[in-house]
Tab-separated table of C-alpha atoms in Angstrom:
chain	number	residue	atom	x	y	z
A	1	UNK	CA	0.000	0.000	0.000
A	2	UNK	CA	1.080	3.356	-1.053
A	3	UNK	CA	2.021	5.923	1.718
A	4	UNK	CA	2.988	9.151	2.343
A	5	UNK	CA	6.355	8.293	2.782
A	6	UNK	CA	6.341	7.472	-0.970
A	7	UNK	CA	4.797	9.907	-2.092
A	8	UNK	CA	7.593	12.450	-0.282
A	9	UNK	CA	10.534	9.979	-2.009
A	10	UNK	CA	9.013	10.282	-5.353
A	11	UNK	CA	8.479	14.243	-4.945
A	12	UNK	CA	12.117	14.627	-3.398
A	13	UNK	CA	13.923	11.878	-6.212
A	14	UNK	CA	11.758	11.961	-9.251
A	15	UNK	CA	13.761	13.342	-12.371
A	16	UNK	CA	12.299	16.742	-13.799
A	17	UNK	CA	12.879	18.214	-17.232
A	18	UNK	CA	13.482	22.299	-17.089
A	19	UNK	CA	11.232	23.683	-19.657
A	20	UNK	CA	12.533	27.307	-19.877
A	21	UNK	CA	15.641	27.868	-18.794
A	22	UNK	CA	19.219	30.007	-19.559
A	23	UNK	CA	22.517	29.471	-20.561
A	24	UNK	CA	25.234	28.853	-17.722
A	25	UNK	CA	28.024	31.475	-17.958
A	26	UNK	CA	31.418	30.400	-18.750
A	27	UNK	CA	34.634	30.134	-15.901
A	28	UNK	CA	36.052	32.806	-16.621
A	29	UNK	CA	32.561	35.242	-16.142
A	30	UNK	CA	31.347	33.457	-13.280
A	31	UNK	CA	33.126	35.474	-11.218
A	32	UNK	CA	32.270	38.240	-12.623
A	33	UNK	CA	30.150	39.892	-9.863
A	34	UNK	CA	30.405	43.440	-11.339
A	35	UNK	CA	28.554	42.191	-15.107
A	36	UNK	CA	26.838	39.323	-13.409
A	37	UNK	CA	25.374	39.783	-9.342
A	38	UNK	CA	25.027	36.730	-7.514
A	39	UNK	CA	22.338	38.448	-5.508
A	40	UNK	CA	20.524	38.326	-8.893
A	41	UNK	CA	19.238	34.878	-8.478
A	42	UNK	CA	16.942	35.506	-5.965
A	43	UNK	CA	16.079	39.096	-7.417
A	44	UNK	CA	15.089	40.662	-10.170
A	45	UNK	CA	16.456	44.425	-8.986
A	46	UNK	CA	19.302	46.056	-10.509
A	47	UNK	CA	21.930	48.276	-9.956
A	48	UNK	CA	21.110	50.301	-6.296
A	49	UNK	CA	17.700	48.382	-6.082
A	50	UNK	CA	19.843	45.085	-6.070
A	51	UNK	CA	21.759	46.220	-2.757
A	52	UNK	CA	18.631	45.626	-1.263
A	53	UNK	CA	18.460	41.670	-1.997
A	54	UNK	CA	20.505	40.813	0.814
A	55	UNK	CA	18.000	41.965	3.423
A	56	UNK	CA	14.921	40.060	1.446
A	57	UNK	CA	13.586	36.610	2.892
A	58	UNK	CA	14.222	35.144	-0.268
A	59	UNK	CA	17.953	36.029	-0.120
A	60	UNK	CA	18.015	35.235	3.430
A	61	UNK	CA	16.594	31.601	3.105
A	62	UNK	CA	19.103	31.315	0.143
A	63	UNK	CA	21.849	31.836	2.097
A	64	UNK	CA	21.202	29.280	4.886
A	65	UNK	CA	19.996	26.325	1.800
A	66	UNK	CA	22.975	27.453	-0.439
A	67	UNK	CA	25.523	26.093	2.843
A	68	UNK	CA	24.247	22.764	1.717
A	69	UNK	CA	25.345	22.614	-1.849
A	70	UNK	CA	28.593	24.478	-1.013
A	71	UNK	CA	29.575	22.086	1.841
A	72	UNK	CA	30.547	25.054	3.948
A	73	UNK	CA	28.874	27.129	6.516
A	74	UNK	CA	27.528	30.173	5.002
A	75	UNK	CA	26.627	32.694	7.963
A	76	UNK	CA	25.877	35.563	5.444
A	77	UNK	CA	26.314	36.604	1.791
A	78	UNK	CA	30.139	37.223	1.694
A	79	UNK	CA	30.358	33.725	2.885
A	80	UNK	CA	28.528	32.608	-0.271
A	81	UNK	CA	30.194	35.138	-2.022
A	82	UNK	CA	33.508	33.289	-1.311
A	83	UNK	CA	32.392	30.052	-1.675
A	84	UNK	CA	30.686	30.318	-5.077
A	85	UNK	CA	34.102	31.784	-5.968
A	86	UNK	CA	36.103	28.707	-4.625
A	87	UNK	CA	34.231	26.435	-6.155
A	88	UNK	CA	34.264	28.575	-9.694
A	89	UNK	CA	37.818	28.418	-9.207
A	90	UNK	CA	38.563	24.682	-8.074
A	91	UNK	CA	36.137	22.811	-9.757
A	92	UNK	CA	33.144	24.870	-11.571
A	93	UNK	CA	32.337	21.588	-13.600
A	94	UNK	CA	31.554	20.048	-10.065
A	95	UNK	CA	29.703	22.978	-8.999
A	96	UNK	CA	27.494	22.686	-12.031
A	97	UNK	CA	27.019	18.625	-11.490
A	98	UNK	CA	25.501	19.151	-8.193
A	99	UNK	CA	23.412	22.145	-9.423
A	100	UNK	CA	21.625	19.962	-11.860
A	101	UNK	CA	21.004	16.716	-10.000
A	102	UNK	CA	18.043	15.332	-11.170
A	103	UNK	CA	17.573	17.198	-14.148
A	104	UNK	CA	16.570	14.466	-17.085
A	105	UNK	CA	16.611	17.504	-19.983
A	106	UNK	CA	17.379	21.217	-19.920
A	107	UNK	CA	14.361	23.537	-23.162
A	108	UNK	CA	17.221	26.083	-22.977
A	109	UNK	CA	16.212	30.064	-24.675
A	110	UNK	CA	19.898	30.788	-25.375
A	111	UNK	CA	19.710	34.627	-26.550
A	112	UNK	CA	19.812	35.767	-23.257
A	113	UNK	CA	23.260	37.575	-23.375
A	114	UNK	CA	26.718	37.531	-25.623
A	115	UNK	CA	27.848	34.213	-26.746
A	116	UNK	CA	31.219	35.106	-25.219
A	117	UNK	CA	30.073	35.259	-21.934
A	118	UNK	CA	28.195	32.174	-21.810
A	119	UNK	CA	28.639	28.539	-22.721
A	120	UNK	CA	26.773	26.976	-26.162
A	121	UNK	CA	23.713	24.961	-25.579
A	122	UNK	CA	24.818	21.744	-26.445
A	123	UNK	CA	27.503	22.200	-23.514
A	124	UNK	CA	24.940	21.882	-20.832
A	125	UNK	CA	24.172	18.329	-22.274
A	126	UNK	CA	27.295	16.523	-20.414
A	127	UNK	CA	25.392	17.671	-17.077
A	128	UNK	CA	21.962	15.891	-17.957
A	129	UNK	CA	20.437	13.118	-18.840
A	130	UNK	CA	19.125	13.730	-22.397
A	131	UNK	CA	20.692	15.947	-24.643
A	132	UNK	CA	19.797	19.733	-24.734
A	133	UNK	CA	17.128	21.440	-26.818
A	134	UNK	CA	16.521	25.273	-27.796
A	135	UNK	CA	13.736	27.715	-26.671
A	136	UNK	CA	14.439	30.492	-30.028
A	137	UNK	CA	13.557	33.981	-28.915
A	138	UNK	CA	11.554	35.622	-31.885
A	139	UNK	CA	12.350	39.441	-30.935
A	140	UNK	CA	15.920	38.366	-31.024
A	141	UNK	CA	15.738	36.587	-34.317
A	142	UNK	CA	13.971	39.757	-35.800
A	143	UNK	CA	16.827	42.142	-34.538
A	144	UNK	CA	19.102	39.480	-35.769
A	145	UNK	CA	17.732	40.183	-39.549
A	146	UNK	CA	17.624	43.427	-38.810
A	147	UNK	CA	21.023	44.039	-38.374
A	148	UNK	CA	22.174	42.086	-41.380
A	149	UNK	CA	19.655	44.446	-43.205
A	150	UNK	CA	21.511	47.681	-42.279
A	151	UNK	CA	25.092	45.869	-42.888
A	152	UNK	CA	23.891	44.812	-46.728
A	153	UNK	CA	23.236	46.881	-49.459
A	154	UNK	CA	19.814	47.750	-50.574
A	155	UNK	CA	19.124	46.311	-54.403
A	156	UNK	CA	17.285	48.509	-56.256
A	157	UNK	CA	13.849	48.551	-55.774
A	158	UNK	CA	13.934	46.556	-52.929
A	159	UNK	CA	11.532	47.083	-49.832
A	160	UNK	CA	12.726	47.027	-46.762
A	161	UNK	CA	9.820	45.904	-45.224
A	162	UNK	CA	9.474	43.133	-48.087
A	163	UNK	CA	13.540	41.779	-47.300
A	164	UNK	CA	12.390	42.206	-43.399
A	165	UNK	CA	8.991	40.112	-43.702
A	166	UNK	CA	10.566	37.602	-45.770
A	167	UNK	CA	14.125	36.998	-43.932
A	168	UNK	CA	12.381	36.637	-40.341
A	169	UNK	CA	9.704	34.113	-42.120
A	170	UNK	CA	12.788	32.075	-43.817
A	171	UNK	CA	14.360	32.033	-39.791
A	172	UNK	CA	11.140	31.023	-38.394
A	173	UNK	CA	11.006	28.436	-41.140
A	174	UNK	CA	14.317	27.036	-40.266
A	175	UNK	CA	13.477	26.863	-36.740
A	176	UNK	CA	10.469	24.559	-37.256
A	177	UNK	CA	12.794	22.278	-39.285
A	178	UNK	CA	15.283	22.236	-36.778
A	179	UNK	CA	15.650	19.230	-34.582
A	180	UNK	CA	17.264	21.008	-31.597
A	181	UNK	CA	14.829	23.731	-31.635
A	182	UNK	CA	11.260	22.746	-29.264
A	183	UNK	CA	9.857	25.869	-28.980
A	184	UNK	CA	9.829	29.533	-29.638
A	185	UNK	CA	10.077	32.626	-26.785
A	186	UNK	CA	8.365	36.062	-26.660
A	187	UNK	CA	9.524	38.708	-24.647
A	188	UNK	CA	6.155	41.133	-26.207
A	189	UNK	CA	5.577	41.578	-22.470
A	190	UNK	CA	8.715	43.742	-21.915
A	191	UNK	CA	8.924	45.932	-25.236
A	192	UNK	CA	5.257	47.171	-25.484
A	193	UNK	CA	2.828	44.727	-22.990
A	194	UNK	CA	0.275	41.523	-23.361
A	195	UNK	CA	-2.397	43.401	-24.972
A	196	UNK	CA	-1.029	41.819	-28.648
A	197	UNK	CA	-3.180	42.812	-31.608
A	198	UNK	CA	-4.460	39.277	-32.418
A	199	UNK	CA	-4.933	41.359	-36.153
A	200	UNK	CA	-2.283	42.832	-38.354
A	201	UNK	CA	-1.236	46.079	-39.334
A	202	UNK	CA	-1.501	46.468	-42.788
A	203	UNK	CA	1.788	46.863	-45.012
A	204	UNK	CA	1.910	50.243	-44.511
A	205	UNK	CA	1.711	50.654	-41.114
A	206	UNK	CA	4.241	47.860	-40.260
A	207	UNK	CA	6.806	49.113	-42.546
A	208	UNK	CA	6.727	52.328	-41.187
A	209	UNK	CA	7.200	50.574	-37.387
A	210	UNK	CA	10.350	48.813	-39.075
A	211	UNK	CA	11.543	52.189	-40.267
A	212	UNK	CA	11.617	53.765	-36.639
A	213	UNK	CA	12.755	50.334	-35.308
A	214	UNK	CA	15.541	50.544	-37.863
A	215	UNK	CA	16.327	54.154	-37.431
A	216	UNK	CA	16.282	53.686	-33.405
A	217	UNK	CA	19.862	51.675	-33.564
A	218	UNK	CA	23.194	51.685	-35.879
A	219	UNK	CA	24.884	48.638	-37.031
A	220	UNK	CA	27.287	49.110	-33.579
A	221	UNK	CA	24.730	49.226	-31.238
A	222	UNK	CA	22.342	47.026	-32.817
A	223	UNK	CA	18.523	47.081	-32.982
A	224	UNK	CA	16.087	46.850	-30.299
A	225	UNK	CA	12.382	46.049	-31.505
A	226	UNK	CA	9.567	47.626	-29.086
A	227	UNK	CA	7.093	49.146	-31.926
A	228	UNK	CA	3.888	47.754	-31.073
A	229	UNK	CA	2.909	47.256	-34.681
A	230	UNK	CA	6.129	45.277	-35.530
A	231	UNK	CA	6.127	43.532	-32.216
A	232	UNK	CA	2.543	42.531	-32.411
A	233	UNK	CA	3.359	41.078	-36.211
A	234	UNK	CA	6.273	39.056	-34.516
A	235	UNK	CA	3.832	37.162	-32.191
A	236	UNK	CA	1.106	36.982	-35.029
A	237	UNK	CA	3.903	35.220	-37.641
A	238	UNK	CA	5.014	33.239	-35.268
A	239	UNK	CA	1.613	31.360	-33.936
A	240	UNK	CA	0.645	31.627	-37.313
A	241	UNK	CA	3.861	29.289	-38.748
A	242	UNK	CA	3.324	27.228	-35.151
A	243	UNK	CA	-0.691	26.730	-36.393
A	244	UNK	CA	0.672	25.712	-40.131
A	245	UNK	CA	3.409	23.404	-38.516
A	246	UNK	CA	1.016	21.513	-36.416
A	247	UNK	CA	-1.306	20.410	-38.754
A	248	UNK	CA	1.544	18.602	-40.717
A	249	UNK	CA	1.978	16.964	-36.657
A	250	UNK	CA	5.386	19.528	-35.613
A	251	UNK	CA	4.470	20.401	-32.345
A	252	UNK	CA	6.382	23.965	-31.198
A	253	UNK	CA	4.838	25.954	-28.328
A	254	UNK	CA	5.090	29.548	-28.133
A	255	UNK	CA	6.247	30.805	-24.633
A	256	UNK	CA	5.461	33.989	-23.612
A	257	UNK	CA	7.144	35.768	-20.187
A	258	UNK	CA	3.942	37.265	-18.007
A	259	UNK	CA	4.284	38.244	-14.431
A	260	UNK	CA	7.398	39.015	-12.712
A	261	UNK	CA	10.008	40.969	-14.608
A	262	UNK	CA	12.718	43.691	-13.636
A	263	UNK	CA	12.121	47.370	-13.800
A	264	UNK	CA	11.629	48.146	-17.695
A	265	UNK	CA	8.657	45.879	-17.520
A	266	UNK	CA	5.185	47.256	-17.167
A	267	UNK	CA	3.383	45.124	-14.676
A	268	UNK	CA	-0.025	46.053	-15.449
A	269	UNK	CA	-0.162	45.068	-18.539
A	270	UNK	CA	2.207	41.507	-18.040
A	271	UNK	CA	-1.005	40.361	-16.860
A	272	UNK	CA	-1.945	37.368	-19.269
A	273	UNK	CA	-5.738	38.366	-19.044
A	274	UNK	CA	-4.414	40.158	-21.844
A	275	UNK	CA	-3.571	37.943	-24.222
A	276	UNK	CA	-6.733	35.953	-24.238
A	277	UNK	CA	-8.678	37.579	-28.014
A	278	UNK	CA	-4.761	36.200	-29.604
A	279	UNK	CA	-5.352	32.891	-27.159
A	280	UNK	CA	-8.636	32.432	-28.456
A	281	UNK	CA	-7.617	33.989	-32.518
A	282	UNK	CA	-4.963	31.357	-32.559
A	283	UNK	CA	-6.802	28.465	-30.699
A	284	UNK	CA	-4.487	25.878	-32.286
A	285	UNK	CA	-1.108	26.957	-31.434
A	286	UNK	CA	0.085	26.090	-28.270
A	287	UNK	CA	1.079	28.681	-26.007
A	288	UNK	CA	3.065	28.766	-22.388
A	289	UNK	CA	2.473	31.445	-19.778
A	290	UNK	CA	5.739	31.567	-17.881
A	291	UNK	CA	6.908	32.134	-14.420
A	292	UNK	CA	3.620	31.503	-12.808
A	293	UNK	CA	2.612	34.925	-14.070
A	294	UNK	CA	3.643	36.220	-10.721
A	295	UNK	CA	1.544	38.181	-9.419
A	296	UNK	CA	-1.262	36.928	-11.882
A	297	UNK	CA	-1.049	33.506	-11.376
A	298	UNK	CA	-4.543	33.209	-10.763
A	299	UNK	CA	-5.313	34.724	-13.809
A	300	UNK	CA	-3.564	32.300	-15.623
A	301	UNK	CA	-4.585	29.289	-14.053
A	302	UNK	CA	-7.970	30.546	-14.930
A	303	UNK	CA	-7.140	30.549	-19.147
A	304	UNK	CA	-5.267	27.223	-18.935
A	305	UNK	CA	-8.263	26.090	-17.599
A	306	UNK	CA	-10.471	27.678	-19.925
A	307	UNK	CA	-8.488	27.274	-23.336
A	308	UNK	CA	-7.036	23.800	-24.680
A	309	UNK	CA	-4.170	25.339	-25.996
A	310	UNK	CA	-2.859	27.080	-23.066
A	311	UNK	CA	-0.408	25.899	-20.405
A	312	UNK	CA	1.203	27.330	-16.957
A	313	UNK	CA	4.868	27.357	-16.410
A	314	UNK	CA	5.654	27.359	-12.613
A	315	UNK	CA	9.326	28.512	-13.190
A	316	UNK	CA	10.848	31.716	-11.763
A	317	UNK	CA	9.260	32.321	-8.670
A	318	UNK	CA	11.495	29.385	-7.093
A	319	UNK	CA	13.566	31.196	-5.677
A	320	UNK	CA	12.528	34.920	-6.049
A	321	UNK	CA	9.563	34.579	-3.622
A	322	UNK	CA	9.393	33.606	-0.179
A	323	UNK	CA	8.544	29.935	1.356
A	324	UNK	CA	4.901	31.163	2.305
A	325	UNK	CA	4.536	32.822	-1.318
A	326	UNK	CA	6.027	29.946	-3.031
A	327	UNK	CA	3.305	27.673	-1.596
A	328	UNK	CA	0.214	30.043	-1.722
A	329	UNK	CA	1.042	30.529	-6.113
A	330	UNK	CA	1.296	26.712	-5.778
A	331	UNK	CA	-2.112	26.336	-4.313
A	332	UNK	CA	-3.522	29.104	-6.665
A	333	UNK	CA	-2.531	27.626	-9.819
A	334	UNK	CA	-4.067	23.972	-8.470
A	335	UNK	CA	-7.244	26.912	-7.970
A	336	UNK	CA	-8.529	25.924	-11.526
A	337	UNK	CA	-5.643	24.560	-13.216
A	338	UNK	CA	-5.787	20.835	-14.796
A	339	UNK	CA	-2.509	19.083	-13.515
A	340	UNK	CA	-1.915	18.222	-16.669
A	341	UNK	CA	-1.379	21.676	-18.055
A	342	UNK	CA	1.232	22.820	-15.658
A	343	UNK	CA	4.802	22.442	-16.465
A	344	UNK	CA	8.129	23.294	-14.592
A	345	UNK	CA	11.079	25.420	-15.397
A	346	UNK	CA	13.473	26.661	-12.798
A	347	UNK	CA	14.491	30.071	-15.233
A	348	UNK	CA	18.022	28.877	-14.236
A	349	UNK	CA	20.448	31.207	-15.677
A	350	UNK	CA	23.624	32.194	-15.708
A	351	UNK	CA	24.860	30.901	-12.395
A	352	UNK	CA	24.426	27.195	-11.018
A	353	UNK	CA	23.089	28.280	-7.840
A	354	UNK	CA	19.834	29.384	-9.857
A	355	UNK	CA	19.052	25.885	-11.022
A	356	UNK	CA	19.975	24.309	-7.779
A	357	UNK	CA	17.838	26.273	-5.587
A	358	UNK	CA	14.595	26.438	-8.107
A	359	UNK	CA	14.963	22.956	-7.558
A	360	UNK	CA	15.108	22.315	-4.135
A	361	UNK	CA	12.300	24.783	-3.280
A	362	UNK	CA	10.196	23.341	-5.933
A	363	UNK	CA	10.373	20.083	-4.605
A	364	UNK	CA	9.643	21.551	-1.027
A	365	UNK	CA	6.657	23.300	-2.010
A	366	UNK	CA	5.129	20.601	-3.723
A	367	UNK	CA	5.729	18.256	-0.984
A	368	UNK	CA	4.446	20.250	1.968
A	369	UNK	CA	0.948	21.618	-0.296
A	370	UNK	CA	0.569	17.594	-1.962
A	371	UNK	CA	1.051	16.383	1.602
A	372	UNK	CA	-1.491	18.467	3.265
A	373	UNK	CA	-4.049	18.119	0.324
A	374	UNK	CA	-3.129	14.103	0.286
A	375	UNK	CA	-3.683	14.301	4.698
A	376	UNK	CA	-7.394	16.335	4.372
A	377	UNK	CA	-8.453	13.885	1.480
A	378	UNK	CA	-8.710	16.051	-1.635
A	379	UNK	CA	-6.127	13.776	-3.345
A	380	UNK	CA	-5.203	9.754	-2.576
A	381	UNK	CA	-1.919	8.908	-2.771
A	382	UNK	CA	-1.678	7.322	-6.158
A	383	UNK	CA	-3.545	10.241	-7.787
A	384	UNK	CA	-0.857	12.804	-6.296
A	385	UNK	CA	2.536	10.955	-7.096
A	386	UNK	CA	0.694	10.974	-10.737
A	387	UNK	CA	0.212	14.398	-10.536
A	388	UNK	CA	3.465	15.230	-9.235
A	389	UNK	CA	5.163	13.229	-12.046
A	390	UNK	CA	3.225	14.558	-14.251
A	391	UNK	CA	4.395	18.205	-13.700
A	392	UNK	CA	7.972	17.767	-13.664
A	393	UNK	CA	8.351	15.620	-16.093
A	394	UNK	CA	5.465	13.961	-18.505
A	395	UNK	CA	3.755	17.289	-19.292
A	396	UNK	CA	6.507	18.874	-20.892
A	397	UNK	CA	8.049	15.407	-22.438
A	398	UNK	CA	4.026	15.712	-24.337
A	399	UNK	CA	4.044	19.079	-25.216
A	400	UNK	CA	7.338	19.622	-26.572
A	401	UNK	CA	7.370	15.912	-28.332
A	402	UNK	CA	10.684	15.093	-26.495
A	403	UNK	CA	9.976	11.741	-26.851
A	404	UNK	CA	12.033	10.799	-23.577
A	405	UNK	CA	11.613	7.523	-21.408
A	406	UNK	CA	12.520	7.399	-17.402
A	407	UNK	CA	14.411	4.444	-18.379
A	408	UNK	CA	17.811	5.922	-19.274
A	409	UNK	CA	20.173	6.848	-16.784
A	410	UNK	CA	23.228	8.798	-15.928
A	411	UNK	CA	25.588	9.454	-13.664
A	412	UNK	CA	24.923	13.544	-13.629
């Protein structure tokens, strides 16, 4: 007979796949404290904002877990300071091992940052089970063409907008065919909001965004899209190519950040109450709402209930909120949520430490709310350890067509 002591083994031990996560930094920048904060992984404040971390629960609890995976004492920040640092130095490889125990596949979105700071994706896959796969952020890939655009000459008679529209539809093209690539990334939220124009511009109108898009940057500084018109067309192309894809059975969700963001973000409108007329335009694309919408999660849980297509990411949040907030966006997203709609990320970036303690506070939360809904009889045993599996591993295995099996096994 099943008990609860299984059930907390198969929480604590079963393996999970990360479905949106970040590229690791390389040795040499890992110590980099000035370019990249170590407070950072339990905030999302920057510059003067981020002195502020260290007297946040969140940081606090950090501090007192991270002793663990250090093997040292750490009594306060400098201690993990130091210790992060001599293990960067000594063994980094070893730090990153332990980080990701557990952790059957990594859905990495790897246009975070410069490629010189951080390691390739393919890297990561000596640290996991299964091999590595791409999240491809569209915004990126637009100011990607964009730049080679302003670096080319212009043929005569050429549109702009025509080379634009057709280079970023060749990239999302390729990107569908790609093996390694499982899914596409929006970051709509931070250059002009949720509210996405399920309708597009005409011709006119979205060539004239490109121009000011274009005309906003040089071919040193690059280009930075956050037009609405062009940004809304990005989004619309994109579930567009992921509705065409699908029918011929290539399965690529679009994930979209919502929630919790730093200080360029508008929070009123990362609500994902938003996006429901593009949710409900493109009803056969699949779409993501990550980091558990924070502080919307609600909201979310309410259109992956209401919309096939829609799932919630519970990523982010683990560990940028406290114990007692952790839990409650746990409970709120079981509110309406089917289990089998909700997926788990850790947002893991740059540093180890990020992936490490996503995962043990996950795993903690779900144990103490599964426990306590398992003890006043909402769930029996057997339907909870289903659940739980379910969430950190078979959702996303389905929804990304990973195609992985529990069976393998590895010493990571």
């Amino acid at each position: 007979m099943d008990s609860l002591e299984s059930l907390c083994g198969l929480i604590q031990s079963h393996p999970l796949i990360d479905n949106h996560a970040h590229n690791l930094l390389n040795k040499e920048s890992a110590t980099d404290y000035e370019t990249y904060p170590l407070e950072a992984i339990t905030s999302e404040a920057h510059d003067r904002a981020l002195a502020n971390a260290r007297t946040t629960l969140p940081l606090i609890r950090a501090t007192n877990q991270l002793s663990e995976l250090y093997g040292t004492v750490c009594n306060d920040w400098d201690d993990v300071l130091s210790a992060h640092k001599k293990w960067v130095c000594e063994d980094y490889e070893g730090l990153i091992r332990r980080s990701l125990k557990g952790t059957h596949a990594l859905l990495l979105d790897d246009l975070l940052c410069d490629d010189e700071d951080i390691e390739s994706f393919n890297w990561h896959d000596s640290f996991t089970v299964s091999p590595t796969k791409r999240i491809v952020r569209i915004e990126t890939v637009a100011e990607s063409e964009m730049l080679q655009i302003a670096k080319s000459e212009r043929k005569a008679g050429e549109s702009v907008w025509n080379n634009f529209r057709q280079r970023f539809q060749d990239a999302l093209s390729n990107a569908m065919d790609d093996p390694n690539v499982v899914g596409f990334k929006s970051v709509v939220c931070y250059r002009t909001g949720l509210d996405v124009d399920p309708y597009s511009s005409d011709d006119t109108t979205l060539a004239g965004s490109l121009v000011r898009t274009l005309d906003s940057g040089t071919t040193r500084s690059g280009f930075r899209v956050e037009d609405k018109p062009l940004c809304d067309w990005l989004v619309q192309q994109t579930l567009k190519a992921i509705t065409f894809k699908k029918k011929a059975g290539i399965v690529k969700p679009l994930q979209f950040h919502t929630g919790l963001g730093d200080n360029d973000i508008d929070l009123v409108r990362a609500n994902p109450a938003y996006l429901q007329p593009l949710i409900a335009q493109y009803s056969d694309a699949d779409i993501v709402l990550l980091h558990s919408a924070y502080p919307y999660t609600r909201q979310a849980g309410y259109l992956a209930s209401v919309y096939p297509n829609v799932y919630l990411d519970l990523g982010e949040v683990f560990p940028m909120v406290s114990r007692d907030g952790q839990e409650k966006i746990l409970r709120e997203s079981l509110e309406l949520t089917p289990t089998n709609r909700l997926l788990w990320s850790t947002d893991g970036h740059f540093h180890p430490e990020t992936f490490w303690l996503a995962n043990l506070q996950f795993r903690q939360a779900l144990e103490t709310v599964f426990v306590d809904y398992v003890q006043r009889g909402d769930f029996t045993i057997t339907q909870a350890s289903k659940m739980v599996a379910d969430i950190l591993f078979h959702n996303s295995n389905r929804l990304y067509s990973l195609n992985l099996t529990l069976g393998q096994t590895s010493d990571v």
